mmCIF file of C-alpha atoms in Angstrom:
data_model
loop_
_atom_site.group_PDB
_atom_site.id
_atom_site.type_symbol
_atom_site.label_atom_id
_atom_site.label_comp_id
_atom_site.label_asym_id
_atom_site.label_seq_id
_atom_site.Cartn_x
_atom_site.Cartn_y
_atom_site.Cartn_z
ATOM 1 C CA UNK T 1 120.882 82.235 102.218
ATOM 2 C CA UNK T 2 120.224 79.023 100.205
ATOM 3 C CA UNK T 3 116.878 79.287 97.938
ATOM 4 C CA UNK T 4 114.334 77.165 97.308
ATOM 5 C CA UNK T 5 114.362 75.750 93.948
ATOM 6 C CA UNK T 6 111.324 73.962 92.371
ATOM 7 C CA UNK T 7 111.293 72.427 89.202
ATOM 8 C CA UNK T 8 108.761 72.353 86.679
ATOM 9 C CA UNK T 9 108.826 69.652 83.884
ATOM 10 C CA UNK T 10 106.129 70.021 81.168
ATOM 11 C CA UNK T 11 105.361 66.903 79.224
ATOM 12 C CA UNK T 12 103.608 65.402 76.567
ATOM 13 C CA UNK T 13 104.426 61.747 75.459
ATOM 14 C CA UNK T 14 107.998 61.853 77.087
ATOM 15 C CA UNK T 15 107.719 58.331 78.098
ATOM 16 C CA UNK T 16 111.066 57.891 75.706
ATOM 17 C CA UNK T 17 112.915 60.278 77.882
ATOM 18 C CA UNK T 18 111.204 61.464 81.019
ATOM 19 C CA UNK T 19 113.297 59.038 83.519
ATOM 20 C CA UNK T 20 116.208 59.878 82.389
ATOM 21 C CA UNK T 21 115.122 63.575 82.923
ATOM 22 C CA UNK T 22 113.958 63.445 86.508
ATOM 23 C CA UNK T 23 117.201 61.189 87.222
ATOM 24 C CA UNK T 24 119.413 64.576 86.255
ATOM 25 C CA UNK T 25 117.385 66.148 88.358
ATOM 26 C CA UNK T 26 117.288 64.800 91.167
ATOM 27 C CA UNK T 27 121.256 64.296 90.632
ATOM 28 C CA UNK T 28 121.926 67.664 91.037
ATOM 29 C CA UNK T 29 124.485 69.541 93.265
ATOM 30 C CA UNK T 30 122.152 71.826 94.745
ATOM 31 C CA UNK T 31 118.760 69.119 95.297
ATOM 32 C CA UNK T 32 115.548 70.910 94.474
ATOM 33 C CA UNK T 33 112.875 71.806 97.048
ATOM 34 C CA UNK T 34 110.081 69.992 94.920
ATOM 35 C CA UNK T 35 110.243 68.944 91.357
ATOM 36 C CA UNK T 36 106.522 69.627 89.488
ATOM 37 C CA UNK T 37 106.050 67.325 86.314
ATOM 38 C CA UNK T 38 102.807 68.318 84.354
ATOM 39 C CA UNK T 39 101.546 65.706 82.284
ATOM 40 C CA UNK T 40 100.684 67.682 79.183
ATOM 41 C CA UNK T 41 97.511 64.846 78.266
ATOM 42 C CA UNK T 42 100.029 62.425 77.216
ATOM 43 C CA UNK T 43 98.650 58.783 75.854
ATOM 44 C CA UNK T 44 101.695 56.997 76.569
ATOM 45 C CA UNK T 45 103.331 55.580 79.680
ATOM 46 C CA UNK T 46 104.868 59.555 80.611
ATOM 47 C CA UNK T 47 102.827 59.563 84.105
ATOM 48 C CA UNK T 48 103.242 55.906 84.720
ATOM 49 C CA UNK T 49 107.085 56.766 84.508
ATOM 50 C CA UNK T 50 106.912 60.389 86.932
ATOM 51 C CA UNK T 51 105.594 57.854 89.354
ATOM 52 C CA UNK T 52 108.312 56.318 89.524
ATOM 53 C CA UNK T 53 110.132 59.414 91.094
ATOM 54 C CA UNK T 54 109.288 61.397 94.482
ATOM 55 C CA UNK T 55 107.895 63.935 92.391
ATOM 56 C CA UNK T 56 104.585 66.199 92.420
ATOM 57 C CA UNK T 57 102.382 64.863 89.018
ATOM 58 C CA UNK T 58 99.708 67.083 87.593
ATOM 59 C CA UNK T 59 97.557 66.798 84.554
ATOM 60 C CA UNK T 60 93.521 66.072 83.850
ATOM 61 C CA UNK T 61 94.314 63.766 80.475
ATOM 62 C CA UNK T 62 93.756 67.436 78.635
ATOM 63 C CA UNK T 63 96.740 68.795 75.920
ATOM 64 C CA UNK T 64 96.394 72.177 76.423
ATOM 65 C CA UNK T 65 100.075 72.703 75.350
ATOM 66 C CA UNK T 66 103.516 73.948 76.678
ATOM 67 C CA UNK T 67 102.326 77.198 78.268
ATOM 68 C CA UNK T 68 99.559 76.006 79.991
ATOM 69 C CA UNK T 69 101.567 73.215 81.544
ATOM 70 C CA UNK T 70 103.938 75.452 82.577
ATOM 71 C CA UNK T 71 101.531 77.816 83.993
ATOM 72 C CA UNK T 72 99.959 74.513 86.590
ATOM 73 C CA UNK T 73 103.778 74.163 87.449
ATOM 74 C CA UNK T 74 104.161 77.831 88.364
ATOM 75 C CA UNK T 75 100.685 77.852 90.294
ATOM 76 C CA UNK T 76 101.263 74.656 92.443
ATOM 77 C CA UNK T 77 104.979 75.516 93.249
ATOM 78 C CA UNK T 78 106.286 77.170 96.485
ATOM 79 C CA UNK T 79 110.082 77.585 95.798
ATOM 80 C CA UNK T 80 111.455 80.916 95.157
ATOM 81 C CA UNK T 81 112.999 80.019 92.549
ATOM 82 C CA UNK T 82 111.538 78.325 89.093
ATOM 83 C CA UNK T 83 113.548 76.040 87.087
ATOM 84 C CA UNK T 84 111.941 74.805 83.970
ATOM 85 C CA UNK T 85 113.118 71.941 82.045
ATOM 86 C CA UNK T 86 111.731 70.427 79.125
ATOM 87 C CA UNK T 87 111.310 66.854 79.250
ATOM 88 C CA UNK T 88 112.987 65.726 76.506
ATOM 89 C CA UNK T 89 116.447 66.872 78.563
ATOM 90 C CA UNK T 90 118.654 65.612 81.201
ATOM 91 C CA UNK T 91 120.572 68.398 82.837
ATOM 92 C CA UNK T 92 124.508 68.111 83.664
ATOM 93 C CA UNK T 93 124.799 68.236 87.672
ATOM 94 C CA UNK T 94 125.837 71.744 88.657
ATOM 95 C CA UNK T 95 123.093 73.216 86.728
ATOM 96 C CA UNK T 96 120.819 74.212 89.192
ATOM 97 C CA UNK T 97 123.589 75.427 91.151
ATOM 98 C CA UNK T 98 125.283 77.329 88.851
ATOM 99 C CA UNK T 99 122.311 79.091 87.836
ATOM 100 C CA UNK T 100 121.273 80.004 91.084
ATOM 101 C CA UNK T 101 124.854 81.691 92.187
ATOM 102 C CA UNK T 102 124.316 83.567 88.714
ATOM 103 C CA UNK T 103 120.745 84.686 90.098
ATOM 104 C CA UNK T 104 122.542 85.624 93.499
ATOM 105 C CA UNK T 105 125.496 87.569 91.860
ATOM 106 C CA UNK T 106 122.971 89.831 89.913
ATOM 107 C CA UNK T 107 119.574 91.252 91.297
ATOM 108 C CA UNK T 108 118.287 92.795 88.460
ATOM 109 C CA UNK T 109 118.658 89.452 86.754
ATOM 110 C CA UNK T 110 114.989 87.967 85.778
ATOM 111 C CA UNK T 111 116.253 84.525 83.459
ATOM 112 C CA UNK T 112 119.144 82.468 84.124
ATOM 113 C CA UNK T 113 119.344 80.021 80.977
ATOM 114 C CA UNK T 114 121.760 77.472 79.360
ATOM 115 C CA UNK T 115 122.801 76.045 76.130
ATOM 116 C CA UNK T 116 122.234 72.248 74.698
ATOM 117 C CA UNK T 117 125.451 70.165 75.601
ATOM 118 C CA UNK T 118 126.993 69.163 72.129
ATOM 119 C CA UNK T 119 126.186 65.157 72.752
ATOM 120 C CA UNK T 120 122.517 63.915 72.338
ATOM 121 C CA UNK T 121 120.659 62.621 75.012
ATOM 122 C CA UNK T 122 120.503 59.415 72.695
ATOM 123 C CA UNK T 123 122.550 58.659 70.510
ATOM 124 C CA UNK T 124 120.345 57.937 67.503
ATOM 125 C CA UNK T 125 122.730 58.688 64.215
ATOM 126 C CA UNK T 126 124.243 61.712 62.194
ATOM 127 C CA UNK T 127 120.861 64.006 61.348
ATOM 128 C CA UNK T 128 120.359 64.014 65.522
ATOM 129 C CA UNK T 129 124.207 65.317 65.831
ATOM 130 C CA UNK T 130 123.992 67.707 62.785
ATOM 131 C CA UNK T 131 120.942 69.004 64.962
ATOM 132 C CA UNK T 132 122.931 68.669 68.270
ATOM 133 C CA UNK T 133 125.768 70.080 67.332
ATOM 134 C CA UNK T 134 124.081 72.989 65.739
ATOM 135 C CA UNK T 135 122.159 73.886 68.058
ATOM 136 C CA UNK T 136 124.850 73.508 70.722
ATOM 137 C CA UNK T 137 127.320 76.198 68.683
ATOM 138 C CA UNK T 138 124.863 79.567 68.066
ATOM 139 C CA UNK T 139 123.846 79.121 71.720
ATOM 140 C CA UNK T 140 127.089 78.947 73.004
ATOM 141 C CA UNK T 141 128.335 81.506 70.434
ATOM 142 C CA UNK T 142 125.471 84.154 71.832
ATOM 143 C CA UNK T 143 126.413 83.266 75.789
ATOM 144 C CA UNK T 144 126.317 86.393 78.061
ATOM 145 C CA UNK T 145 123.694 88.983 78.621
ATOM 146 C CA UNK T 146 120.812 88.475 75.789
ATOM 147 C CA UNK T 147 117.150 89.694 74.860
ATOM 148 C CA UNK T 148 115.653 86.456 74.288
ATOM 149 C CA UNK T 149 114.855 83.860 76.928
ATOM 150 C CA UNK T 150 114.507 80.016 76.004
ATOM 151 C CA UNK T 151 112.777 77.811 78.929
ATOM 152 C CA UNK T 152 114.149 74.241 77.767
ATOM 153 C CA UNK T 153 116.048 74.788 80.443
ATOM 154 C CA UNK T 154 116.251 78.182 82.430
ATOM 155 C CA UNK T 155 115.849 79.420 86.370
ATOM 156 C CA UNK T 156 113.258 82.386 86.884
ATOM 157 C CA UNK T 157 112.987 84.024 90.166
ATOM 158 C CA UNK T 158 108.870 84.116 91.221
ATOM 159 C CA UNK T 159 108.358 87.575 91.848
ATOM 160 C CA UNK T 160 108.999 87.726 87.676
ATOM 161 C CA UNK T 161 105.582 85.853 87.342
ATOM 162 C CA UNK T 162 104.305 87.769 90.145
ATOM 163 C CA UNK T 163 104.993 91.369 88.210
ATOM 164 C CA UNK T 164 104.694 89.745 84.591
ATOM 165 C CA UNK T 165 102.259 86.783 84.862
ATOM 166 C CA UNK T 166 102.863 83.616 82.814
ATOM 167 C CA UNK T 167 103.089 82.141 79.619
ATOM 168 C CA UNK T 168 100.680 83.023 76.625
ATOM 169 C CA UNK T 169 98.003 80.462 76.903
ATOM 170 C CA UNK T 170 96.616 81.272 73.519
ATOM 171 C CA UNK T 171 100.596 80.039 72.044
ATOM 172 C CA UNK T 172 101.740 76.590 71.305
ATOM 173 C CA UNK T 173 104.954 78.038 69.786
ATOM 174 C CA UNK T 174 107.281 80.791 70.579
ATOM 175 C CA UNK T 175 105.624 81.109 73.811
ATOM 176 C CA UNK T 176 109.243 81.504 75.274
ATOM 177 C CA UNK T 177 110.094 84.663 72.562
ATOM 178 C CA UNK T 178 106.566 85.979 73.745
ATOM 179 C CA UNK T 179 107.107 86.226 77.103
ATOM 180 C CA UNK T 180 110.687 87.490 76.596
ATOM 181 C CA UNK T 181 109.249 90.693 75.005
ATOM 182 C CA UNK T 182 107.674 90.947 78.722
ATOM 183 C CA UNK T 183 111.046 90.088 80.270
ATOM 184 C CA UNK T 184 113.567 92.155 78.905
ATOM 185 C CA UNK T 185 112.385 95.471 79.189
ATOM 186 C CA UNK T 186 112.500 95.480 83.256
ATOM 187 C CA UNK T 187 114.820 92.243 83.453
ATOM 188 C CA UNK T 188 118.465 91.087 82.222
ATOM 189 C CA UNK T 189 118.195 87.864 80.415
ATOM 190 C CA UNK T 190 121.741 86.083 80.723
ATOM 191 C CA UNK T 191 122.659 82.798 78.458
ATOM 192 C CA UNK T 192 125.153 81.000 79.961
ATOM 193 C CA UNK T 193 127.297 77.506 78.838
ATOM 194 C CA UNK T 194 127.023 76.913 82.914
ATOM 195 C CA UNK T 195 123.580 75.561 82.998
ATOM 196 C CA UNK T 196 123.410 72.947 80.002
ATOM 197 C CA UNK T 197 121.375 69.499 78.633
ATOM 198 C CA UNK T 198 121.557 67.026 76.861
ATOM 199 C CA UNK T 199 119.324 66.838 74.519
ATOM 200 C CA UNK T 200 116.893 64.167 72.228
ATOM 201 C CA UNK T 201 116.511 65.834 68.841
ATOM 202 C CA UNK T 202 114.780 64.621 65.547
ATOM 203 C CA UNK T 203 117.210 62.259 64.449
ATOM 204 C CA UNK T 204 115.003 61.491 60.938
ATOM 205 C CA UNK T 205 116.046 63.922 58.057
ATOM 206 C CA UNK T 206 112.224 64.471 56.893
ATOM 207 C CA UNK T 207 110.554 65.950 59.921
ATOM 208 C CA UNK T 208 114.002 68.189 61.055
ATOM 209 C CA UNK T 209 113.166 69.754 57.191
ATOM 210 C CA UNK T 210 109.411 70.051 58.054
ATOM 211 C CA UNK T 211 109.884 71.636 61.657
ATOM 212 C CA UNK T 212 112.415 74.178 60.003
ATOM 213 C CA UNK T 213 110.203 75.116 57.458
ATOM 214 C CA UNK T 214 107.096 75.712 59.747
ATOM 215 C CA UNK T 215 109.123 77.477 61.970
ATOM 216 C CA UNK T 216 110.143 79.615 59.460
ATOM 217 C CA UNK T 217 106.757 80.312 58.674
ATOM 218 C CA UNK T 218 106.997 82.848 61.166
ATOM 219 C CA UNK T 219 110.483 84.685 60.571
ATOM 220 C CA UNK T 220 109.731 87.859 58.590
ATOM 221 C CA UNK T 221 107.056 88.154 60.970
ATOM 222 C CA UNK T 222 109.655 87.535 64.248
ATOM 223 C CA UNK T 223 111.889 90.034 62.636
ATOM 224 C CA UNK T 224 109.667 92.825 62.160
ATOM 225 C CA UNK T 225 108.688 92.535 65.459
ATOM 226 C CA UNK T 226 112.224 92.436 67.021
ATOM 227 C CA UNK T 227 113.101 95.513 64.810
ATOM 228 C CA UNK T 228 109.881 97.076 66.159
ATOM 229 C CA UNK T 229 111.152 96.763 69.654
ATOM 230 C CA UNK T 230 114.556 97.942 69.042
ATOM 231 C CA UNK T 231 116.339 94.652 70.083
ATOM 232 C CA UNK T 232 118.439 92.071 68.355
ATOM 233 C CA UNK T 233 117.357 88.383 68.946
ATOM 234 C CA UNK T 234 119.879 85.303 69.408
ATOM 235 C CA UNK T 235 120.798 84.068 66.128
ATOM 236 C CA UNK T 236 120.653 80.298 64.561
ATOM 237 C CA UNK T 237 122.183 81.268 61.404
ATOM 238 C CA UNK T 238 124.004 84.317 60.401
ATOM 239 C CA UNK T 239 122.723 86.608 58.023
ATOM 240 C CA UNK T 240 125.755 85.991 55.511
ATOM 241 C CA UNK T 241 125.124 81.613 56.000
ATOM 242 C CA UNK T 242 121.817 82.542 54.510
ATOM 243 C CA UNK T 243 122.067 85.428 52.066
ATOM 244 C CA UNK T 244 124.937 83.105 50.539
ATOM 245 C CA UNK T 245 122.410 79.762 50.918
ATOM 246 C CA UNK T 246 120.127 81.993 49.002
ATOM 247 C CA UNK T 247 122.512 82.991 45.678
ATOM 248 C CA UNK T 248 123.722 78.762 45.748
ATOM 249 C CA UNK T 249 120.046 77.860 45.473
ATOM 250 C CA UNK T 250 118.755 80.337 43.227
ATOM 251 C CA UNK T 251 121.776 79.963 40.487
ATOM 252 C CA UNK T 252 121.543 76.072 40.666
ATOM 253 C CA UNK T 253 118.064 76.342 38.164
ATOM 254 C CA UNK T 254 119.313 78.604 35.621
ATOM 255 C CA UNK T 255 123.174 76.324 35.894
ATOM 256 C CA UNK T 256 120.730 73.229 34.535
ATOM 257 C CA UNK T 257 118.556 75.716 32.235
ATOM 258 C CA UNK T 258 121.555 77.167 30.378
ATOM 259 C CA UNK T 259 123.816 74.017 30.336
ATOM 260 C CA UNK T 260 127.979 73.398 29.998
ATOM 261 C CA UNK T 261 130.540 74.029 32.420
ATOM 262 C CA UNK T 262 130.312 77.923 33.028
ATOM 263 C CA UNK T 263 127.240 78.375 34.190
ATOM 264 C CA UNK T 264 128.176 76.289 37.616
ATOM 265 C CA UNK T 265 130.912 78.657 38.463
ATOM 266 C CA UNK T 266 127.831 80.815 40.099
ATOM 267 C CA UNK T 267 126.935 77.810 42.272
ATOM 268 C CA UNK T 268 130.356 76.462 43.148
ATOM 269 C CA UNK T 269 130.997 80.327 43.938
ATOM 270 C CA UNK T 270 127.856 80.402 46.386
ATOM 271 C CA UNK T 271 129.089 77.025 47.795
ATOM 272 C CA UNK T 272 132.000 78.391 48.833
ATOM 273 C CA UNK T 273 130.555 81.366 50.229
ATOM 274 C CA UNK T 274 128.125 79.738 51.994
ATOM 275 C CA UNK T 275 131.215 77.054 53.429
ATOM 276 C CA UNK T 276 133.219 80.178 54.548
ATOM 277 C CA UNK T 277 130.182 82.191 56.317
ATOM 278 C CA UNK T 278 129.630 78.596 58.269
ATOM 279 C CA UNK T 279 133.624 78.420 58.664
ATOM 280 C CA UNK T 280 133.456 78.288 62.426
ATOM 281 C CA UNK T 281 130.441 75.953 63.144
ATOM 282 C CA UNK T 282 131.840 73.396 60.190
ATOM 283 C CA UNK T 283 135.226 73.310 61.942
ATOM 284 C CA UNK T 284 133.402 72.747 65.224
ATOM 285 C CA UNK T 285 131.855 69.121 63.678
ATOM 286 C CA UNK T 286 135.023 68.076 61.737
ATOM 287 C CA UNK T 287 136.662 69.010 65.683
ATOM 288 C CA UNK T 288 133.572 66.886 67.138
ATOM 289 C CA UNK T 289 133.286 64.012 64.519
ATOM 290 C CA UNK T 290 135.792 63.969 62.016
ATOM 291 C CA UNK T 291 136.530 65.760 58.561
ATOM 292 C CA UNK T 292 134.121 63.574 56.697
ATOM 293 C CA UNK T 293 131.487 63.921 59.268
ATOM 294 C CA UNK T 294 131.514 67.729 58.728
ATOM 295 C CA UNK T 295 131.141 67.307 55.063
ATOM 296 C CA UNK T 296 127.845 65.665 55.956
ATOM 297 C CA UNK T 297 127.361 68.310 58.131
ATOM 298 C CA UNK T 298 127.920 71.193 55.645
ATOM 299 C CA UNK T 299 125.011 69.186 53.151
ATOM 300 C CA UNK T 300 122.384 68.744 55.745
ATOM 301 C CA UNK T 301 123.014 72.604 56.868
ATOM 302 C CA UNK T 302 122.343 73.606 53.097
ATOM 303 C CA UNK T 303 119.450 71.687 52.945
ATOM 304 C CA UNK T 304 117.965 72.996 56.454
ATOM 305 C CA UNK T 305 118.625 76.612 54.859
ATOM 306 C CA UNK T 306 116.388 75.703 51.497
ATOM 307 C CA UNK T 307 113.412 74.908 54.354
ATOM 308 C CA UNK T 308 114.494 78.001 55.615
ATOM 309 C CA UNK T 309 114.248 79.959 52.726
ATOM 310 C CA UNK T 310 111.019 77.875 51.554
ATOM 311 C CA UNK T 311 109.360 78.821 54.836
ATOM 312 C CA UNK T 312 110.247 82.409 55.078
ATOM 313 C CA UNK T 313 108.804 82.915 51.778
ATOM 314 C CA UNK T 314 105.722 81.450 51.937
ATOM 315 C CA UNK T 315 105.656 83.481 55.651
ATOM 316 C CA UNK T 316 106.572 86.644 54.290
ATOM 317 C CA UNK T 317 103.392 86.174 51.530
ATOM 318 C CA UNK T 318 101.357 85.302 54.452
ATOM 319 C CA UNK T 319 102.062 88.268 56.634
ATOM 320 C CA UNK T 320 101.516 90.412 53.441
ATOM 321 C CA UNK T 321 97.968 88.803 53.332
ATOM 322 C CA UNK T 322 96.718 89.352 56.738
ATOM 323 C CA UNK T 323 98.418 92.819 57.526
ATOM 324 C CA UNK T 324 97.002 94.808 59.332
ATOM 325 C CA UNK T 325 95.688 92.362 61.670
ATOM 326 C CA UNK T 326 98.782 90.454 62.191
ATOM 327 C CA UNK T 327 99.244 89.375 65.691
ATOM 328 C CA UNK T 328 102.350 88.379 67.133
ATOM 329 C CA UNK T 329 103.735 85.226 66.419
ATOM 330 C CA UNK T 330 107.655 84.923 66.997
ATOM 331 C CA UNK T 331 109.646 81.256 66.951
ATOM 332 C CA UNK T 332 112.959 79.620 67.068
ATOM 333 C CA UNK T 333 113.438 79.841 63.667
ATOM 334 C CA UNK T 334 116.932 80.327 61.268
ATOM 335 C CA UNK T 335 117.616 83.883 61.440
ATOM 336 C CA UNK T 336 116.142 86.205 64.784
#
């Protein structure tokens, strides 16, 4: 029996990428039974552009935030299936589909979700692919069953909001690793290359660094918890790409301090380190864009690991500061 599929869009000033969006979605193999786009209190031309589409727009002109939106999708839709997209995404055609037959083929599946396709959305220059690319290989990498659901773009069967209930209101990140510690204990969570988008990342060096050091913020804090729970989270990095990131950047300052040649031997040491624990994702760019491309590659991903590190620190001071009344704040960050 075919199911009903409606999908739910949250979006706040998408007017950059929302048509594009709803045209992969309404391009799909398996058409949806209603598509649901929540206007998020956007101040740009994001509603003008839904109504372009035969699609359901909600919104009051109030940013309440990613769970909330998706929340008014999940109370105004009727399919029996959910499929939430961000809006920032254009889904390949079979994606709806394929998750579907993967919710069909396993009952006690709760999350079907996919990976971001290794080409931008937009093409807008070498930081976006670095972050494309990236992002594209520890997904793929971690495909199969998982413990951590992300909702850029995933398929949830209703009766898991029904038993569960919805997103943490109170969240405006990691609302997707909160509600997977709901998820996985009574659901299997499967990551699969079969439902992927493309995808418009920060294409600007200076905000990627700032969103991976606030993200990182809350890493010592995401791994405690995940360790607390007995469960091993989808990776960005590897522990090795940043334990080695770590002994490059902390021997550069005393290389400069002490002066001459031998001193760098440390730091060309931890470069190499750090280039063989990221052997397989820097072959995967020189395979994508070319040897020197990957070279560019390697430096941003060093310099995305010194937000990293910067970020975990200041985190890990943090959570030392407001223990025992930490709550529970989990996000995408380097290491989960």
């Amino acid at each position: 029996m075919t199911q009903t599929v409606s999908v739910v869009i949250p979006a706040h000033n998408s007017a950059r990428t929302l048509d594009a969006c709803l045209r992969s979605v309404y391009a799909q193999t398996h058409p949806p039974h209603e598509v649901i786009v929540v206007d998020d209190g956007s101040t740009d031309a994001t509603a003008e552009i839904a109504r372009r589409h035969p699609c359901t727009l909600l919104g009051d002109g109030v940013n309440r935030g990613v769970s909330a939106a998706r929340n008014a999708g999940i109370a105004a839709a009727t399919g029996e299936v959910l499929f939430f997209l961000d809006s920032d995404e254009a889904l390949t055609p079979d994606s709806v589909a394929n998750a579907l037959e993967l919710l069909r083929a396993d009952p006690g599946c709760g999350c079907v979700h996919g990976v971001i396709a290794p080409e931008p959305l937009y093409d807008d220059g070498p930081v976006e692919w670095y972050k494309t690319l990236h992002a594209h290989w520890w997904r793929a990498r971690g495909a199969g069953v998982v413990e951590t659901a992300f909702f850029a773009q995933a398929a949830v069967p209703r009766e898991v909001f029904e038993r569960l209930g919805g997103f943490d209101e109170t969240l405006r990140d990691s609302e997707d690793l909160e509600f997977s510690d709901r998820l996985a204990p009574h659901y299997r969570i499967v990551l699969t290359e079969k439902v992927a988008a493309r995808h418009d990342e920060e294409h600007r060096l200076g905000p990627l660094l700032a969103e991976t050091y606030r993200r990182a913020l809350l890493l010592v804090p995401a791994l405690r918890s995940a360790r607390a729970g007995g469960r091993t989270n989808l990776t960005a990095n590897t522990p090795a790409s940043v334990l080695t990131a770590a002994l490059l950047l902390g021997s550069v300052p005393p290389a400069l301090l002490l002066g001459g040649p031998f001193p760098w031997l440390v730091p060309a040491a931890g470069l190499l380190a750090f280039c063989l624990a990221n052997a397989g994702l820097i072959r995967f760019a020189a395979r994508r864009k070319g040897p020197a491309f990957a070279a560019f590659f390697t430096g941003v991903h060093l310099t995305c690991h010194a937000a990293l590190l910067a970020g975990a620190a200041v985190g890990a001071l943090r959570s030392l500061r407001s223990r025992p009344a930490a709550g529970r704040p989990r996000e995408e960050a380097g290491v989960r």
